CSV table of N, CA and C in Angstrom, one decimal:
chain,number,residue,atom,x,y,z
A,276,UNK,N,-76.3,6.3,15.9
A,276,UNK,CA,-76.8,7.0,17.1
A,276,UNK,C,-75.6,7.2,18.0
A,277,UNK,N,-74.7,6.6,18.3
A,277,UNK,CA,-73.6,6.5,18.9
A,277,UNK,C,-72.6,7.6,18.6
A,278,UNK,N,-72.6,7.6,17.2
A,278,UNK,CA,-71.4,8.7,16.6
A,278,UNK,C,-72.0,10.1,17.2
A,279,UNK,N,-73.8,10.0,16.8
A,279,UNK,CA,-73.9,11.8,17.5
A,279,UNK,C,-73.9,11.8,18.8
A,280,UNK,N,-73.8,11.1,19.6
A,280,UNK,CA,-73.5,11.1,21.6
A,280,UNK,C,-71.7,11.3,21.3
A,281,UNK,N,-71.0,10.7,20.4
A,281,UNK,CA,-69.5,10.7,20.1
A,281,UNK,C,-69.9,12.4,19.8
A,282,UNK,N,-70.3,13.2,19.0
A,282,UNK,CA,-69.7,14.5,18.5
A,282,UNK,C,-70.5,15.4,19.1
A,283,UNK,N,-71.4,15.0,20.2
A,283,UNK,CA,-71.8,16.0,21.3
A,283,UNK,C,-71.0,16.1,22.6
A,284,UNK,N,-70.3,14.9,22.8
A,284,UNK,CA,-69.6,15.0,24.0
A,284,UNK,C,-68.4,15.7,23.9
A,285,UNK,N,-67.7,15.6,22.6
A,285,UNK,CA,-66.6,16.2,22.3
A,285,UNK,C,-66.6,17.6,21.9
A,286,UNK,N,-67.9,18.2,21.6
A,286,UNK,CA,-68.0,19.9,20.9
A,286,UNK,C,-68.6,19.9,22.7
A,287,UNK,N,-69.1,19.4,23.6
A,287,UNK,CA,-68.9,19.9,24.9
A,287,UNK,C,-67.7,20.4,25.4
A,288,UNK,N,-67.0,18.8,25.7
A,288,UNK,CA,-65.1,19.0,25.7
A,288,UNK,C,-65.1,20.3,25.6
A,289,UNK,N,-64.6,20.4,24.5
A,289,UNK,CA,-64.0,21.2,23.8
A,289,UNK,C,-64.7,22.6,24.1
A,290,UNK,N,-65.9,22.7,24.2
A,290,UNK,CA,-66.3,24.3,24.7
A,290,UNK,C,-66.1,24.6,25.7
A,291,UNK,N,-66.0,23.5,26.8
A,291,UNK,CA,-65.9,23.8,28.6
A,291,UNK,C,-64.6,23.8,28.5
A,292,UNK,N,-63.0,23.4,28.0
A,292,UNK,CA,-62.4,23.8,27.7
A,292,UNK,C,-61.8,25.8,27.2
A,293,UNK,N,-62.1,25.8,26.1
A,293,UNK,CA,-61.9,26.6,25.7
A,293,UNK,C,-62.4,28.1,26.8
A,294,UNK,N,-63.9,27.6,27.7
A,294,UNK,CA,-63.9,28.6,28.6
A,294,UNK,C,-63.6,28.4,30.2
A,295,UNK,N,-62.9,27.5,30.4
A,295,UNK,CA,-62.3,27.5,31.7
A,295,UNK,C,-60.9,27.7,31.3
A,296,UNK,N,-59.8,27.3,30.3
A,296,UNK,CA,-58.3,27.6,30.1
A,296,UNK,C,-58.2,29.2,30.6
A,297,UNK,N,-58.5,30.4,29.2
A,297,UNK,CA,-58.6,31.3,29.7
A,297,UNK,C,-58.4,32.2,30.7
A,298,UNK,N,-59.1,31.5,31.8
A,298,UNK,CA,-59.4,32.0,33.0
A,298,UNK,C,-58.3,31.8,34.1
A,299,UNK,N,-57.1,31.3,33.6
A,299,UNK,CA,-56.1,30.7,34.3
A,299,UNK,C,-55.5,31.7,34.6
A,300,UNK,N,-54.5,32.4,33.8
A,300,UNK,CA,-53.9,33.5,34.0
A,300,UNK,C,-54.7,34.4,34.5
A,301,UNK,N,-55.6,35.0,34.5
A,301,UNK,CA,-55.9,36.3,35.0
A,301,UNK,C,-56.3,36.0,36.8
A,302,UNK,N,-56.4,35.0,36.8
A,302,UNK,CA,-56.6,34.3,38.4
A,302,UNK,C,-55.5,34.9,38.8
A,303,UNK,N,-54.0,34.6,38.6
A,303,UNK,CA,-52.7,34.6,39.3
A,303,UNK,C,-52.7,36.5,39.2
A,304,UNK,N,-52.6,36.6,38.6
A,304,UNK,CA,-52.1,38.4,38.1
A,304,UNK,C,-53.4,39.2,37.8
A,305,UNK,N,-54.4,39.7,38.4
A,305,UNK,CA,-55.8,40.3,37.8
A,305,UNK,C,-55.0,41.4,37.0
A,306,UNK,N,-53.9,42.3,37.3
A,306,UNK,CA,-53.3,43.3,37.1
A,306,UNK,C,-52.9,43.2,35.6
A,307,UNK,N,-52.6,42.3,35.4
A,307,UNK,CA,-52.0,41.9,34.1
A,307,UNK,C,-50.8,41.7,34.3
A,308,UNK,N,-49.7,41.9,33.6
A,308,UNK,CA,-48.3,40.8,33.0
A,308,UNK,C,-47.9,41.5,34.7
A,309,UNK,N,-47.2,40.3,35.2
A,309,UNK,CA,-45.9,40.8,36.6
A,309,UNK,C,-45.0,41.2,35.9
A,310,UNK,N,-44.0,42.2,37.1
A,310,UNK,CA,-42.9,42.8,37.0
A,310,UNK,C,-42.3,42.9,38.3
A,311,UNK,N,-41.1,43.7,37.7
A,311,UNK,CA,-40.1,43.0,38.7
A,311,UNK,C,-38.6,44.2,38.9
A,312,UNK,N,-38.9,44.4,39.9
A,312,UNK,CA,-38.0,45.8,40.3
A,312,UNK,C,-36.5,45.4,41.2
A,313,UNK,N,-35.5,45.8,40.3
A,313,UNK,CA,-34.5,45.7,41.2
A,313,UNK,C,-34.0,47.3,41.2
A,314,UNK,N,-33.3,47.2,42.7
A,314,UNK,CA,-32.5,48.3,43.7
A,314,UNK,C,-31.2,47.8,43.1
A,315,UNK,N,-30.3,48.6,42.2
A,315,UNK,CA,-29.2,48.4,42.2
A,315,UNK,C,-28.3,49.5,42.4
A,316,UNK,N,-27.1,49.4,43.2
A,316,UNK,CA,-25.9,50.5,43.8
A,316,UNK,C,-25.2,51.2,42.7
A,317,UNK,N,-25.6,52.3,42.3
A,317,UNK,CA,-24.9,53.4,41.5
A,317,UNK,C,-23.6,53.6,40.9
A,318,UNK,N,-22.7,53.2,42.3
A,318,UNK,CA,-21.3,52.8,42.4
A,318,UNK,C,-20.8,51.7,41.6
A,319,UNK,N,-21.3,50.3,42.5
A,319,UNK,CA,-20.9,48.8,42.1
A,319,UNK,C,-21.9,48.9,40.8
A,320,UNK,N,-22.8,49.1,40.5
A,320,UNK,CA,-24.1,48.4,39.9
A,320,UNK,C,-24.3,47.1,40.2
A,321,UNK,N,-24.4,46.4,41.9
A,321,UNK,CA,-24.6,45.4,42.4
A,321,UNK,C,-25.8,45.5,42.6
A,322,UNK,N,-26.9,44.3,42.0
A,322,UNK,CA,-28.3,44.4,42.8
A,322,UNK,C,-28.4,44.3,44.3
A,323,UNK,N,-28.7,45.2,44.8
A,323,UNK,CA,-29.1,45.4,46.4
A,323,UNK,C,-30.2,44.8,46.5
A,324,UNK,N,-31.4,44.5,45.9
A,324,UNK,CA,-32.6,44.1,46.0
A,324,UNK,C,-33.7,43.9,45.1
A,325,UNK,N,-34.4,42.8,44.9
A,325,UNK,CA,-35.5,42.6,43.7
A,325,UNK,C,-36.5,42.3,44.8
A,326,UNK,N,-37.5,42.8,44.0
A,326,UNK,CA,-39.1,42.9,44.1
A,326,UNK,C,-39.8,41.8,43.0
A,327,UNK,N,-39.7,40.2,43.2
A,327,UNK,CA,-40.1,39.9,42.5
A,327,UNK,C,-41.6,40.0,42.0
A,328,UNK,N,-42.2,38.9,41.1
A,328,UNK,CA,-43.8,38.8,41.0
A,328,UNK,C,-44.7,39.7,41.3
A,329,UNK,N,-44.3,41.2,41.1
A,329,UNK,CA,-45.1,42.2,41.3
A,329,UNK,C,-46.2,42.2,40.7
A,330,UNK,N,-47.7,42.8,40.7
A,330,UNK,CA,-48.3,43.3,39.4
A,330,UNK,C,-47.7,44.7,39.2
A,331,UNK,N,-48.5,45.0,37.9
A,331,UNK,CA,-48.4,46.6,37.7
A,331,UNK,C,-48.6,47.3,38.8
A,332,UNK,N,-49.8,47.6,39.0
A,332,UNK,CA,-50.0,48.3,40.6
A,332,UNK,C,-49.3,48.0,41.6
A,333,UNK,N,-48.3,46.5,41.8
A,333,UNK,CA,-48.1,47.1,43.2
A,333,UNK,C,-46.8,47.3,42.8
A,334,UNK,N,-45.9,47.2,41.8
A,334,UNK,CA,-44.9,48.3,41.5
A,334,UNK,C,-45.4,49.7,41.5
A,335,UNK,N,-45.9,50.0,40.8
A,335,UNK,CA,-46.6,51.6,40.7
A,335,UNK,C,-46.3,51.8,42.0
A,336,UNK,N,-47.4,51.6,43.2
A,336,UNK,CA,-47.6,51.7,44.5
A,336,UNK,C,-46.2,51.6,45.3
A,337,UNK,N,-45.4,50.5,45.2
A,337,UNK,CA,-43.8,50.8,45.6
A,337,UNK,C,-43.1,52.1,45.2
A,338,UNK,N,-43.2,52.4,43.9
A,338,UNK,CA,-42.2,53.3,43.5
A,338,UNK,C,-43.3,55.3,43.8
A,339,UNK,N,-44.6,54.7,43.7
A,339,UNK,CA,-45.7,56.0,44.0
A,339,UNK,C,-45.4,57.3,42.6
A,340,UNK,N,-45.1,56.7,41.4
A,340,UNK,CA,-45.0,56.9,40.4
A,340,UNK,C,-45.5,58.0,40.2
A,341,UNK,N,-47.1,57.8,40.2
A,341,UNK,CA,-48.3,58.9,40.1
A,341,UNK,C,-47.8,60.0,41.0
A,342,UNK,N,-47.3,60.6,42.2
A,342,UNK,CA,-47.0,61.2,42.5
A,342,UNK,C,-45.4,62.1,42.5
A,343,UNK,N,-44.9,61.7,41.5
A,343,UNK,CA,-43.4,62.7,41.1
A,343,UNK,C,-44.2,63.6,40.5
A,344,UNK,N,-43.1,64.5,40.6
A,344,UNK,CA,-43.5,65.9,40.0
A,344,UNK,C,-42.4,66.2,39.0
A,345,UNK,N,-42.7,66.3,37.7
A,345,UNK,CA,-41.5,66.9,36.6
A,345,UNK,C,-41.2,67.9,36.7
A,346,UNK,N,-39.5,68.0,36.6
A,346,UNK,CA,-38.7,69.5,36.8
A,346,UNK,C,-37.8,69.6,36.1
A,347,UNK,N,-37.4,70.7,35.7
A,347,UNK,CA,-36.0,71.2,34.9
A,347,UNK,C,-35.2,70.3,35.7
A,348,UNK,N,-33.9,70.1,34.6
A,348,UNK,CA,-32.7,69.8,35.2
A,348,UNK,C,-32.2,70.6,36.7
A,349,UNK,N,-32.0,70.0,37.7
A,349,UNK,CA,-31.5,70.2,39.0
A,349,UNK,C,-30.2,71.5,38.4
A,350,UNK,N,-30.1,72.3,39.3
A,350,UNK,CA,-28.7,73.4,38.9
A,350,UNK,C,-27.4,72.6,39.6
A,351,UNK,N,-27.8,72.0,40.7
A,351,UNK,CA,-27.1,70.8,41.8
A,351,UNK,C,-26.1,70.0,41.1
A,352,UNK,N,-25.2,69.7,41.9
A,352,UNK,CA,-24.1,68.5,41.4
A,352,UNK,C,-25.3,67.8,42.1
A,353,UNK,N,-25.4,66.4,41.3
A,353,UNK,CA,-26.4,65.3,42.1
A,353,UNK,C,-25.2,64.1,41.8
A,354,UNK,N,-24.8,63.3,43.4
A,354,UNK,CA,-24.4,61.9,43.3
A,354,UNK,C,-25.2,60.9,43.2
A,355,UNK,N,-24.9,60.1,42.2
A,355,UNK,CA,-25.9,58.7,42.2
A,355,UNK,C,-25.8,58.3,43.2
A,356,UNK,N,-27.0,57.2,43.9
A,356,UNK,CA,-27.4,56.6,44.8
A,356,UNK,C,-27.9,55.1,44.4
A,357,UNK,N,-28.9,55.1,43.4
A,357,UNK,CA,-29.3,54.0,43.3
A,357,UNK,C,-30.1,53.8,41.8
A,358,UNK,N,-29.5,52.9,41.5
A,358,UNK,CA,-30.4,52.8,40.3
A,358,UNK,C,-31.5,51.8,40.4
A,359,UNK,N,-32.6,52.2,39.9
A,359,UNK,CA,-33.8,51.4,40.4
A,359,UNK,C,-34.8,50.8,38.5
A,360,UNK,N,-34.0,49.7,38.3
A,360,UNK,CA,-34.8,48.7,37.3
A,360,UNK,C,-35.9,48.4,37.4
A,361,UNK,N,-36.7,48.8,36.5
A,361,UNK,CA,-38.2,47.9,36.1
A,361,UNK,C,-38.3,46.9,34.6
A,362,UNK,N,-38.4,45.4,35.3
A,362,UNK,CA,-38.8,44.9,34.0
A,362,UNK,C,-40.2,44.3,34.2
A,363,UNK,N,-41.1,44.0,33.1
A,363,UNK,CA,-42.3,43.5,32.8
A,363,UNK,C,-41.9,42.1,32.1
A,364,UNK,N,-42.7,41.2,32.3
A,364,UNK,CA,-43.2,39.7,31.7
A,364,UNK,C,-43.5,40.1,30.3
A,365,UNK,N,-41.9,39.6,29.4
A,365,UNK,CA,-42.7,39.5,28.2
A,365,UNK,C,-44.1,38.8,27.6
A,366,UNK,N,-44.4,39.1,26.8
A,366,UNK,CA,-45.2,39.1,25.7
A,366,UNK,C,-45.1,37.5,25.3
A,367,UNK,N,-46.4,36.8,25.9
A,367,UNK,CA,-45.7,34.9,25.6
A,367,UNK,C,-46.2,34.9,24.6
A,368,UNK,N,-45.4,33.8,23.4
A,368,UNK,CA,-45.8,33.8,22.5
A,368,UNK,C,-46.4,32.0,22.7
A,369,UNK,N,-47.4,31.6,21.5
A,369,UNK,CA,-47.4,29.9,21.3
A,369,UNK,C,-46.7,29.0,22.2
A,370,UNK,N,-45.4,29.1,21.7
A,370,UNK,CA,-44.2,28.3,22.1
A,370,UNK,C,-43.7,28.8,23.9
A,371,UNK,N,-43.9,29.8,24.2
A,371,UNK,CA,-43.9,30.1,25.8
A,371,UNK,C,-44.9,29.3,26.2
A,372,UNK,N,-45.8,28.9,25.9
A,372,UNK,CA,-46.6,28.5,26.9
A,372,UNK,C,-46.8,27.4,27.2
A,373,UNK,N,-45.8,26.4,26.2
A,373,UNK,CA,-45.3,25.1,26.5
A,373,UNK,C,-44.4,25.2,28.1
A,374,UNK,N,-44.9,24.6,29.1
A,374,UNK,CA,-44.4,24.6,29.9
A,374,UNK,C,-42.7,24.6,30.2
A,375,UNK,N,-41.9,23.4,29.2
A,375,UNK,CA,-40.8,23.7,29.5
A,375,UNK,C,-40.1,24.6,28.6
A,376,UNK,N,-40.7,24.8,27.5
A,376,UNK,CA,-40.0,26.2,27.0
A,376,UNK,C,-40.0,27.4,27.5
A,377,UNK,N,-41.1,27.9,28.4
A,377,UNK,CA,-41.0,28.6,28.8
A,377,UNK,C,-40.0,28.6,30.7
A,378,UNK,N,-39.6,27.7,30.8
A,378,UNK,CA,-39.1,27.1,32.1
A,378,UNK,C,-37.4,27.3,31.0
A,379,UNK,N,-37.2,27.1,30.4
A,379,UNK,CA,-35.8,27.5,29.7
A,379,UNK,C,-35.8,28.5,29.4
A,380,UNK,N,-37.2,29.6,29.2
A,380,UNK,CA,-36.5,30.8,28.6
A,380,UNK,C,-36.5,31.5,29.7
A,381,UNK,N,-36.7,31.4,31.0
A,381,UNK,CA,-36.8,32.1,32.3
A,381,UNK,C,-35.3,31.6,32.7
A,382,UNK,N,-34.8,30.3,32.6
A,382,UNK,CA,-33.5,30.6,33.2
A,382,UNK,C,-32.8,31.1,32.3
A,383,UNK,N,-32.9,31.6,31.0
A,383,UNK,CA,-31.9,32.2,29.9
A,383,UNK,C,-31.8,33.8,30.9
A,384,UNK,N,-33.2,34.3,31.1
A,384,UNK,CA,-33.4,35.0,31.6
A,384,UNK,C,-34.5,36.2,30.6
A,385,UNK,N,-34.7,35.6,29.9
A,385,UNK,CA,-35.6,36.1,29.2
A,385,UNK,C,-36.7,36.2,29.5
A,386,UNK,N,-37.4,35.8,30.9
A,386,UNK,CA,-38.8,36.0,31.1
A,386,UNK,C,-39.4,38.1,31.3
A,387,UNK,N,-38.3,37.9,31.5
A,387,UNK,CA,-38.8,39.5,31.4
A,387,UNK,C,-37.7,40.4,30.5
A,388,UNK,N,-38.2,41.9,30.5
A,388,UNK,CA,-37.6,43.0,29.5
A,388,UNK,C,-37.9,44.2,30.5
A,389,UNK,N,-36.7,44.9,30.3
A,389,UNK,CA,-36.7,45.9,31.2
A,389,UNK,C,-37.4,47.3,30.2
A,390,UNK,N,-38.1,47.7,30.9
A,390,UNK,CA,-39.2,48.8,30.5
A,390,UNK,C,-38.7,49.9,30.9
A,391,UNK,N,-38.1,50.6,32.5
A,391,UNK,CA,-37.7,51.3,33.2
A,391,UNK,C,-36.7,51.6,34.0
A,392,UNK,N,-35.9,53.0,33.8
A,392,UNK,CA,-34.4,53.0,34.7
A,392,UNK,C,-34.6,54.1,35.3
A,393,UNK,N,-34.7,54.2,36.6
A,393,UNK,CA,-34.6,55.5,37.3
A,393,UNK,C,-33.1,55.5,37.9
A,394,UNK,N,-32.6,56.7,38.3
A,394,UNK,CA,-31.4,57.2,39.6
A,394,UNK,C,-32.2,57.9,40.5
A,395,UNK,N,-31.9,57.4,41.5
A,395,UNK,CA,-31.9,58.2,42.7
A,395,UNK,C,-30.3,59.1,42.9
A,396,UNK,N,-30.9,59.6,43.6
A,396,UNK,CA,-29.6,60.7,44.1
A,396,UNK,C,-29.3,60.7,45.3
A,397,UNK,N,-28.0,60.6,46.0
A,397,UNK,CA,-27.6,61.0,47.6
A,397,UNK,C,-28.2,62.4,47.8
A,398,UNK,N,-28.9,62.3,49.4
A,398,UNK,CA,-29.1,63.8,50.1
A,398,UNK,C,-30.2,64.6,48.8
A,399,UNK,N,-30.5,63.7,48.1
A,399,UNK,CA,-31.5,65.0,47.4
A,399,UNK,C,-32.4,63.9,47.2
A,400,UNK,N,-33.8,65.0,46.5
A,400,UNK,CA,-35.4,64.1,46.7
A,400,UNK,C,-35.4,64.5,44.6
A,401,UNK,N,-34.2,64.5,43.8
A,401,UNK,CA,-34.5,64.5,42.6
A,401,UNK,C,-34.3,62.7,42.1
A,402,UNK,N,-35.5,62.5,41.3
A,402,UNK,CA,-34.6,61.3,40.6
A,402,UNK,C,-34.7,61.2,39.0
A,403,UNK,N,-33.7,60.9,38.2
A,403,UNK,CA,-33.9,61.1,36.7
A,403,UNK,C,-34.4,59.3,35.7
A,404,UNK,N,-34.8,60.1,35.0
A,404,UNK,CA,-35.4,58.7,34.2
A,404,UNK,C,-34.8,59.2,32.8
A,405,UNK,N,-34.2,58.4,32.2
A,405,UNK,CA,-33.6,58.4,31.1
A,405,UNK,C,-34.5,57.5,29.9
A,406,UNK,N,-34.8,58.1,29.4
A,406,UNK,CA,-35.8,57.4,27.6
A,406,UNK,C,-34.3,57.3,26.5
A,407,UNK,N,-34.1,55.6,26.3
A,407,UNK,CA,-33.3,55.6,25.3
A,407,UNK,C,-34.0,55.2,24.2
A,408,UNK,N,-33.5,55.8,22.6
A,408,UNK,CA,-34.2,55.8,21.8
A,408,UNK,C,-33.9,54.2,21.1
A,409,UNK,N,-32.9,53.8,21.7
A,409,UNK,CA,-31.7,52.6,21.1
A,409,UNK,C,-32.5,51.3,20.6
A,410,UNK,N,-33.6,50.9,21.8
A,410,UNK,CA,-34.3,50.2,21.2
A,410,UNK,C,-35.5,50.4,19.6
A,411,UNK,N,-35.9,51.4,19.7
A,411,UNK,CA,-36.9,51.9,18.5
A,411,UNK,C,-35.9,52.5,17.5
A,412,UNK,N,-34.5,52.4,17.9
A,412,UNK,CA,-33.6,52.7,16.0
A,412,UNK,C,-33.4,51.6,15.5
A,413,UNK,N,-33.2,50.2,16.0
A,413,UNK,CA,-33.6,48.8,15.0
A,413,UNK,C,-34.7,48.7,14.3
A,414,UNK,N,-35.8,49.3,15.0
A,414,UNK,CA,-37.0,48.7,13.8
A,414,UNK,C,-37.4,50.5,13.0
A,415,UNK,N,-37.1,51.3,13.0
A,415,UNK,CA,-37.0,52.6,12.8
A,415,UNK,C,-35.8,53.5,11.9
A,416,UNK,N,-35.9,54.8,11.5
A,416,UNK,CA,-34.8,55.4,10.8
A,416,UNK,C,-34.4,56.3,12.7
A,417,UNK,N,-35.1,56.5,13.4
A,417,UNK,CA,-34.8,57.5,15.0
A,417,UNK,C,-33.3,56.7,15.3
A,418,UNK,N,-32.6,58.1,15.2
A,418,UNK,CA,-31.2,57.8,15.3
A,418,UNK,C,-31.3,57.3,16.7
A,419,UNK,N,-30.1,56.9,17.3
A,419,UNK,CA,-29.6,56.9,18.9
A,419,UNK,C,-29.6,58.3,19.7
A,420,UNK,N,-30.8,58.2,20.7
A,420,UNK,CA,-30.1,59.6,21.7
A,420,UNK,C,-31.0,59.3,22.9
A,421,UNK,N,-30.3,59.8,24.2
A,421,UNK,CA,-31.2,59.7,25.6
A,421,UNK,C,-32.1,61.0,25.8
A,422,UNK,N,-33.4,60.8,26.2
A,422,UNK,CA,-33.9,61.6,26.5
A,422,UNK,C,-34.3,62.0,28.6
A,423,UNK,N,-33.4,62.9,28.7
A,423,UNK,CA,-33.6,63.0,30.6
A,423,UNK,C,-34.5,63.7,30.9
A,424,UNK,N,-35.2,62.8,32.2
A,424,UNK,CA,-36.2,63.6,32.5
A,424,UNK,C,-36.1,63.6,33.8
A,425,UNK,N,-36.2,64.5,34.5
A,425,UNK,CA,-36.1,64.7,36.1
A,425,UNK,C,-37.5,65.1,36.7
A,426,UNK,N,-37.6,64.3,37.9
A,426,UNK,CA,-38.9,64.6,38.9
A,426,UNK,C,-37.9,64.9,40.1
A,427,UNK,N,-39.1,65.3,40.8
A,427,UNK,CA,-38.6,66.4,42.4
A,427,UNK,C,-39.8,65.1,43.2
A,428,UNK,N,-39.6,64.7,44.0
A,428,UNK,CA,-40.2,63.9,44.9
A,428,UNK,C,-40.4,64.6,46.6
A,429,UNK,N,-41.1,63.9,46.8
A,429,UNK,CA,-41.5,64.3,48.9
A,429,UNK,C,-40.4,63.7,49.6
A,430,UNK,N,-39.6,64.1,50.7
A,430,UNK,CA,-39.3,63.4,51.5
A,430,UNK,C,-39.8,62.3,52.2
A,431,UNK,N,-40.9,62.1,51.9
A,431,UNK,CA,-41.5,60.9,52.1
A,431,UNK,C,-41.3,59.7,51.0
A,432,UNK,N,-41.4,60.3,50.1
A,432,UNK,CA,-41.9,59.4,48.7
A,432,UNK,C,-40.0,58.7,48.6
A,433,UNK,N,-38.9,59.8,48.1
A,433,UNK,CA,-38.0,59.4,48.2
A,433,UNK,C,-37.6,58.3,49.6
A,434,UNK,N,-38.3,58.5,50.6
A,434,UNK,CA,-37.6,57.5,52.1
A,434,UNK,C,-38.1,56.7,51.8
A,435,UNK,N,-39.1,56.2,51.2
A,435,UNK,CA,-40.1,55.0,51.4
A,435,UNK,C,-39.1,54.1,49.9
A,436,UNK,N,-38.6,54.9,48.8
A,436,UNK,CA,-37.8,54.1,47.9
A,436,UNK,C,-36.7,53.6,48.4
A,437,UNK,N,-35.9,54.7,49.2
A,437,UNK,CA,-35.0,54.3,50.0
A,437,UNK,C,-35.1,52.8,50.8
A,438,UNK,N,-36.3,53.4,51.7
A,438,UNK,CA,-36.5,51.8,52.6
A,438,UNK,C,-37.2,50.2,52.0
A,439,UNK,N,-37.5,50.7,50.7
A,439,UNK,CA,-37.7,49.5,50.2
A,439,UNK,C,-36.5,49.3,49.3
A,440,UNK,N,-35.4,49.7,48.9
A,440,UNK,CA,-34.0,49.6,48.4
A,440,UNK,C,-33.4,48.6,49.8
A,441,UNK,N,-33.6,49.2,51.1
A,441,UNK,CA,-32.6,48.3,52.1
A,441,UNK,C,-33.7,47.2,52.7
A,442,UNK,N,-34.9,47.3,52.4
A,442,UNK,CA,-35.1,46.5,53.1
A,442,UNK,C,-35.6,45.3,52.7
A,443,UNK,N,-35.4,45.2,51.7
A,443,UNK,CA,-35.3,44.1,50.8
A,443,UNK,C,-34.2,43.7,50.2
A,444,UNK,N,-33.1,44.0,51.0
A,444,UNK,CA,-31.9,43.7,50.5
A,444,UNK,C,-31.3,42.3,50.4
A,445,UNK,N,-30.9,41.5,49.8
A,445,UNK,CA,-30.7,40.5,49.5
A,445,UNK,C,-29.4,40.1,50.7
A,446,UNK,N,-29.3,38.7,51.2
A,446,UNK,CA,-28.5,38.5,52.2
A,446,UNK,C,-27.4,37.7,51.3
């Protein structure tokens, strides 16, 4: 009698388990995986500024993504201004989610992977996004080549990148 109170208590365990873990992560991030935007100087390539622990959305909503507009290459000489990195929270595997392996692979620096590179431009509202193919020719025959793409932005949309470039600038 004892053993079946022993293997009901434990297949309880174990299910209230199984549905409260789960529920951990999506508590911290509803958005899904964080990301994490740095402002770096065109010139130095010094980071001016990170945007840590973002979600998806509220990077989106920083950078107002949905709102560029795609254009031909500018006819303009354009000077860089700023290059603006996006990486996302890898992909944890098993072994990440051991606490301290994943506490070593974040100071390697491995907790994230950069997904996105824009330029901004001095005095103008263009900024270009460059698609390298570099990563997909390791697991692929797709030779190496960049693909540019240029948006025309608002003077608004460009100020507001601008002011979150300085004003989160690192001291």
């Amino acid at each position: 009698m004892a053993n079946k109170n022993w293997k009901k208590t434990t297949a309880a365990l174990g299910l209230s388990l199984c549905l409260a873990l789960p529920g951990c992560a999506v508590e911290d991030n509803p958005g899904g995986k964080f990301c994490q935007i740095e402002f770096l100087s065109a010139d130095t390539q010094e980071v001016l500024a990170t945007l840590d622990q973002q979600s998806q959305q509220q990077a989106l909503s920083v950078l107002q993504i949905d709102d560029w507009e795609m254009t031909p290459k500018p006819e303009e000489e354009l000077i860089p201004e700023y290059i603006i990195a996006v990486y996302q929270e890898r992909t944890p595997t098993l072994l990440s989610m051991i606490p301290f392996i994943r506490a070593e692979e974040e100071a390697r620096g491995e907790g994230y992977i950069q997904i996105l590179e824009f330029t901004t431009y001095k005095d103008s509202n263009y900024i270009l996004q460059n698609i390298e193919t570099e990563d997909f020719a390791e697991q692929s025959m797709v030779p190496n080549f960049s693909i540019p793409i240029y948006y025309k932005v608002t003077d608004e949309i460009i100020g507001d990148i601008r002011e979150a470039a300085m004003e989160n600038a690192e001291a």
